[in-house]
């Protein structure tokens, strides 16, 4: 087992700069999730850690050892990809043991490790099967088993569940969580799935265009994003951003007027600095943070364009002028119908403010 440290890691392909100076300190045994828009460099960063791709500059340490120029096979990492790429003509047992056979491990050693991995992954009854006779989830478990038998210091997963259907994903997500708690190894995991990121991660790395926007626990990022990008990226459906103007400010809080919400004035806590009176800001409100209008004096009215009833909760999509749209989540069923005017309450304590550069105010 080992922690991982990246120091000013950069990667260019020709003159295309993909990773632009990443510093990361990953503790031994932590489960780290990389998220970010498509093309931001998640897979590239993972491949740099694995050694499948060579860094252009900077340093990568695994377990306090500089592995920046070390061969992938010498780094003590194992990578699991989205496509499981099992050998179709081999049994589950042979698929899992093949890598060890190639590296000259004894039959006894291979057997012991394969049996142990099969036990952890509940693959024992399937050891004699061939991949064609297994479900997607079972095949993905074999692919994970293949990495477990190598007893790596660090596991690297690149969207391992994205080929699975929704139900299997949930099941495999739980299995990966169990795997992490039973192996206690450092894991780095790339995903597009909000729920996977929030539930699996000890810490999430939000990447944008090759730069780390924020690194912290899932709830730190959700409750306390540093900027508009992270605020919009973490949380589903995404946070609403409304144009507003600061009408007064003192240390720790400011009053903001939101023209598109009938000129609603609300007090918003400030975190990083005192804004200027008259400053144009973006006000951030998560769909799930609106409240019953009867419970607050901070409320507004707006026409709904669409109402979605999901049973356990409902979404109202409101047109609020200037083409701005607002998503409001309500618990349970809603009595609001498409096209009706809804009255919605705002909770100032969960409202955030961002400046014109997108930084938290
Ligand atoms: N071998 C390469 N040569 C040139 N450009 C590359 C190469 N590999 C990746 N890139 C570029 O680097 C950028 C980051 O790619 P990467 O695969 O890391 O993105 P990603 O965040 O994993 O995206 P996705 O979510 O779509 O998987 C992309 O713009 C991609 O086109
Ligand atoms: Mg990728």
JSON list of N, CA and C in Angstrom, two decimals, residues 19 38 41 104 135 159 177 198 205 233 265 332 359:
[
{"chain": "A", "resi": 19, "resn": "UNK", "atom": "N", "xyz": [-2.21, 18.35, -19.62]},
{"chain": "A", "resi": 19, "resn": "UNK", "atom": "CA", "xyz": [-2.14, 18.46, -18.16]},
{"chain": "A", "resi": 19, "resn": "UNK", "atom": "C", "xyz": [-1.19, 19.62, -17.86]},
{"chain": "A", "resi": 38, "resn": "UNK", "atom": "N", "xyz": [-15.73, 16.01, -20.38]},
{"chain": "A", "resi": 38, "resn": "UNK", "atom": "CA", "xyz": [-15.03, 15.18, -21.35]},
{"chain": "A", "resi": 38, "resn": "UNK", "atom": "C", "xyz": [-13.86, 15.95, -21.96]},
{"chain": "A", "resi": 41, "resn": "UNK", "atom": "N", "xyz": [-8.81, 15.74, -19.28]},
{"chain": "A", "resi": 41, "resn": "UNK", "atom": "CA", "xyz": [-7.52, 15.12, -18.96]},
{"chain": "A", "resi": 41, "resn": "UNK", "atom": "C", "xyz": [-7.55, 14.06, -17.87]},
{"chain": "A", "resi": 104, "resn": "UNK", "atom": "N", "xyz": [6.07, -15.20, -14.31]},
{"chain": "A", "resi": 104, "resn": "UNK", "atom": "CA", "xyz": [6.86, -16.30, -13.76]},
{"chain": "A", "resi": 104, "resn": "UNK", "atom": "C", "xyz": [6.51, -16.72, -12.35]},
{"chain": "A", "resi": 135, "resn": "UNK", "atom": "N", "xyz": [-22.45, -12.43, -17.43]},
{"chain": "A", "resi": 135, "resn": "UNK", "atom": "CA", "xyz": [-23.08, -11.11, -17.60]},
{"chain": "A", "resi": 135, "resn": "UNK", "atom": "C", "xyz": [-21.98, -10.03, -17.59]},
{"chain": "A", "resi": 159, "resn": "UNK", "atom": "N", "xyz": [-13.37, 4.72, -15.53]},
{"chain": "A", "resi": 159, "resn": "UNK", "atom": "CA", "xyz": [-14.78, 4.50, -15.83]},
{"chain": "A", "resi": 159, "resn": "UNK", "atom": "C", "xyz": [-15.12, 3.01, -15.96]},
{"chain": "A", "resi": 177, "resn": "UNK", "atom": "N", "xyz": [-17.06, -0.37, -3.37]},
{"chain": "A", "resi": 177, "resn": "UNK", "atom": "CA", "xyz": [-16.93, 0.21, -2.02]},
{"chain": "A", "resi": 177, "resn": "UNK", "atom": "C", "xyz": [-16.48, -0.86, -1.03]},
{"chain": "A", "resi": 198, "resn": "UNK", "atom": "N", "xyz": [-19.76, 10.87, -5.51]},
{"chain": "A", "resi": 198, "resn": "UNK", "atom": "CA", "xyz": [-20.14, 11.31, -4.16]},
{"chain": "A", "resi": 198, "resn": "UNK", "atom": "C", "xyz": [-20.05, 10.17, -3.15]},
{"chain": "A", "resi": 205, "resn": "UNK", "atom": "N", "xyz": [-11.33, 15.00, -6.99]},
{"chain": "A", "resi": 205, "resn": "UNK", "atom": "CA", "xyz": [-10.53, 15.99, -7.72]},
{"chain": "A", "resi": 205, "resn": "UNK", "atom": "C", "xyz": [-11.39, 16.48, -8.88]},
{"chain": "A", "resi": 233, "resn": "UNK", "atom": "N", "xyz": [-20.59, 21.81, -11.23]},
{"chain": "A", "resi": 233, "resn": "UNK", "atom": "CA", "xyz": [-20.24, 20.44, -11.61]},
{"chain": "A", "resi": 233, "resn": "UNK", "atom": "C", "xyz": [-20.67, 19.41, -10.58]},
{"chain": "A", "resi": 265, "resn": "UNK", "atom": "N", "xyz": [-34.88, 40.44, -2.84]},
{"chain": "A", "resi": 265, "resn": "UNK", "atom": "CA", "xyz": [-33.66, 40.84, -2.13]},
{"chain": "A", "resi": 265, "resn": "UNK", "atom": "C", "xyz": [-33.38, 39.78, -1.08]},
{"chain": "A", "resi": 332, "resn": "UNK", "atom": "N", "xyz": [-41.76, 14.92, -2.80]},
{"chain": "A", "resi": 332, "resn": "UNK", "atom": "CA", "xyz": [-43.06, 14.29, -3.04]},
{"chain": "A", "resi": 332, "resn": "UNK", "atom": "C", "xyz": [-43.75, 14.80, -4.29]},
{"chain": "A", "resi": 359, "resn": "UNK", "atom": "N", "xyz": [-15.32, 33.32, -9.32]},
{"chain": "A", "resi": 359, "resn": "UNK", "atom": "CA", "xyz": [-14.78, 32.95, -8.01]},
{"chain": "A", "resi": 359, "resn": "UNK", "atom": "C", "xyz": [-15.81, 33.20, -6.91]}
]
